XYZ file of N, CA and C in Angstrom:
258
model
N -6.961 14.539 21.307
C -7.770 13.494 22.100
C -8.461 12.602 21.271
N -8.709 11.194 21.931
C -9.262 10.566 21.017
C -10.920 10.337 21.616
N -11.262 11.365 21.640
C -12.827 11.758 21.816
C -13.495 11.957 20.617
N -14.884 11.512 20.569
C -15.666 11.811 18.933
C -15.683 13.117 18.993
N -15.606 13.623 17.574
C -15.327 15.251 17.146
C -16.839 14.976 16.172
N -17.232 16.165 15.995
C -18.452 16.714 15.111
C -18.114 16.222 13.844
N -18.836 16.127 12.912
C -18.817 15.554 11.307
C -18.530 16.726 10.564
N -17.058 16.704 10.067
C -16.451 17.366 9.111
C -15.542 17.107 8.598
N -14.574 17.827 7.721
C -13.484 17.573 7.334
C -12.225 17.908 8.350
N -11.626 16.856 8.453
C -10.392 17.048 9.174
C -8.969 16.652 8.877
N -8.237 17.568 8.987
C -6.577 17.633 8.368
C -6.231 16.017 8.903
N -5.136 15.820 8.152
C -4.448 14.293 8.781
C -3.838 14.571 9.957
N -3.447 15.707 10.527
C -2.936 15.850 11.849
C -4.104 15.565 13.149
N -5.007 16.081 12.780
C -6.323 15.593 13.544
C -6.535 13.781 13.675
N -6.551 13.240 12.468
C -6.820 11.981 12.619
C -5.606 11.467 13.321
N -4.262 11.672 13.020
C -3.141 11.415 13.443
C -3.121 11.426 15.057
N -3.396 12.566 15.671
C -3.391 13.016 16.959
C -4.366 11.801 17.618
N -5.449 11.570 17.127
C -6.726 10.512 17.620
C -5.909 9.122 17.604
N -5.374 8.780 16.614
C -4.431 7.418 16.527
C -3.615 7.112 17.345
N -2.875 8.412 17.489
C -1.671 8.203 18.477
C -2.052 8.277 19.645
N -2.899 8.958 20.292
C -3.685 8.531 21.357
C -4.275 7.299 21.736
N -4.907 6.771 20.756
C -5.399 5.213 21.177
C -4.032 4.403 21.008
N -3.092 4.341 19.992
C -1.938 3.673 20.207
C -1.437 3.636 21.396
N -1.270 4.841 22.085
C -0.478 4.918 23.400
C -1.409 4.190 24.547
N -2.964 4.191 24.442
C -3.667 3.495 25.480
C -3.346 2.101 25.535
N -2.848 1.407 24.110
C -2.787 0.179 24.129
C -1.322 -0.358 25.161
N -0.521 0.630 25.241
C 0.655 0.420 26.139
C 1.858 -0.410 25.557
N 1.619 -0.654 24.148
C 2.701 -1.202 23.489
C 2.861 -0.854 21.934
N 3.712 -0.854 21.427
C 3.874 -0.372 19.977
C 3.059 -1.376 19.042
N 2.688 -0.756 17.935
C 1.925 -1.922 16.874
C 2.505 -1.425 15.499
N 1.806 -2.340 14.645
C 2.129 -2.142 13.046
C 0.996 -1.722 12.579
N 1.160 -0.398 11.897
C 0.314 0.711 11.463
C 0.074 -0.091 9.971
N -1.186 -0.052 9.374
C -1.180 -0.622 8.072
C -2.401 0.756 7.410
N -1.598 1.355 6.127
C -2.415 2.201 5.670
C -2.656 1.862 4.297
N -3.892 2.538 3.554
C -3.928 2.280 2.010
C -4.309 3.497 1.554
N -3.715 3.835 0.262
C -4.192 4.841 -0.588
C -4.443 6.220 0.158
N -5.559 7.045 0.372
C -5.417 8.366 0.870
C -5.217 8.301 2.349
N -5.180 7.350 3.099
C -4.745 7.547 4.460
C -3.376 7.542 4.734
N -2.390 7.848 3.598
C -0.955 7.546 3.932
C -0.592 8.560 4.586
N -1.085 10.175 4.384
C -0.629 11.351 5.203
C -1.024 11.225 6.279
N -1.849 10.513 7.208
C -2.490 10.227 8.519
C -1.273 9.052 8.954
N -0.821 7.962 8.179
C -0.370 7.065 8.838
C 1.070 7.700 9.070
N 1.596 8.679 8.082
C 2.861 9.236 8.215
C 3.161 10.240 9.428
N 1.841 11.265 9.472
C 1.754 11.706 10.642
C 1.505 11.132 11.908
N 0.837 10.129 11.956
C 0.883 9.404 13.331
C 2.327 8.832 13.679
N 3.250 8.173 12.394
C 4.536 7.995 12.742
C 5.169 8.875 13.475
N 5.092 10.053 12.510
C 6.091 11.251 13.345
C 5.698 11.446 14.888
N 4.611 11.432 14.949
C 4.225 12.072 16.181
C 4.690 10.781 17.731
N 4.861 9.482 17.239
C 4.840 8.702 18.184
C 6.420 8.173 17.990
N 6.890 8.134 16.674
C 8.104 7.388 16.353
C 7.885 5.805 16.980
N 9.238 5.184 17.180
C 9.408 3.915 17.906
C 8.641 3.536 18.916
N 8.221 4.681 19.807
C 7.590 4.495 21.007
C 6.077 3.999 20.719
N 5.560 4.077 19.753
C 4.166 3.984 19.582
C 4.154 3.053 18.076
N 4.864 3.154 17.104
C 4.761 2.683 15.890
C 5.910 1.608 15.707
N 5.911 0.259 15.565
C 7.074 -0.712 15.274
C 7.226 -1.153 13.754
N 6.288 -0.467 13.045
C 6.017 -1.103 11.613
C 4.931 -0.201 11.040
N 5.579 -0.285 9.510
C 4.485 0.528 8.779
C 3.938 -0.324 7.408
N 3.161 -0.945 7.325
C 2.618 -1.454 5.913
C 2.116 -0.439 5.006
N 2.394 0.010 3.690
C 1.775 0.494 2.978
C 0.984 -0.262 1.710
N -0.386 -0.300 1.587
C -0.925 -1.047 0.699
C -1.820 -0.410 -0.308
N -1.841 -1.085 -1.320
C -2.637 -0.589 -2.659
C -3.771 -1.367 -3.083
N -5.012 -0.884 -3.380
C -6.078 -1.891 -3.823
C -5.422 -2.895 -4.596
N -6.070 -4.216 -4.613
C -5.724 -5.037 -5.568
C -6.496 -4.940 -6.979
N -5.553 -5.469 -7.988
C -5.951 -5.162 -9.335
C -7.627 -6.173 -9.486
N -8.524 -5.427 -10.369
C -9.739 -6.269 -10.486
C -9.582 -7.456 -10.630
N -8.730 -7.711 -11.580
C -8.352 -9.229 -11.965
C -8.239 -10.250 -10.831
N -7.669 -9.810 -9.765
C -7.507 -10.361 -8.532
C -8.812 -10.767 -8.000
N -9.858 -9.880 -7.730
C -10.865 -9.930 -7.337
C -11.986 -10.487 -8.033
N -12.250 -10.898 -9.310
C -13.094 -10.850 -10.364
C -13.378 -12.636 -10.446
N -14.516 -13.254 -10.449
C -14.561 -14.544 -10.858
C -14.548 -14.957 -12.126
N -14.848 -13.730 -13.172
C -14.626 -14.253 -14.483
C -13.022 -14.378 -15.133
N -12.803 -15.605 -15.352
C -11.235 -15.855 -15.725
C -10.884 -15.137 -17.243
N -12.082 -15.176 -18.009
C -11.614 -14.990 -19.085
C -11.584 -13.386 -19.509
N -12.130 -12.814 -18.699
C -12.332 -11.019 -19.184
C -10.982 -10.757 -18.538
N -10.932 -9.372 -19.644
C -9.836 -8.792 -19.780
C -10.012 -7.620 -18.434
N -8.690 -7.486 -17.759
C -9.008 -6.205 -16.970
C -9.233 -5.046 -17.686
N -10.089 -4.336 -16.933
C -10.775 -3.170 -16.707
C -10.147 -2.070 -16.658
N -9.298 -1.206 -17.544
C -8.584 -0.416 -17.228
C -8.801 1.113 -17.453
N -10.251 1.297 -17.538
C -10.470 2.567 -17.551
C -11.141 2.992 -16.242
N -10.782 4.528 -15.860
C -11.224 4.939 -15.060
C -12.889 5.317 -14.824
N -13.430 5.247 -13.675
C -14.741 5.380 -13.412
C -15.460 6.821 -13.701
N -16.446 6.937 -14.139
C -16.862 8.310 -14.734
C -16.683 9.369 -13.291
N -16.166 10.391 -13.614
C -16.049 11.607 -12.569
C -17.576 12.512 -12.342
N -17.898 12.507 -11.121
C -19.037 13.321 -10.854
C -18.717 14.881 -11.000
N -19.419 15.644 -11.794
C -19.187 17.213 -11.674
C -19.948 17.913 -10.850
N -19.496 18.401 -10.066
C -20.324 19.272 -9.329
C -21.278 20.398 -10.153
């Protein structure tokens, strides 16, 4: 159900279940937009509701750095950020 949950890790099925409940409360199908790591949640939401709740699915990826930078002459940064070690 779409009720607040305690703060902890939740599997995509839990997120999808809450989103499915919310979409059903709207009373009409919607277009679901997902980016990156939220894809499993989006696909599970689509699986749960099908055409009854989802009329479209848009899968996005982050824009390249060159798209959002103001420095026209800068070469794109293709290095990965440093990883934090536990």
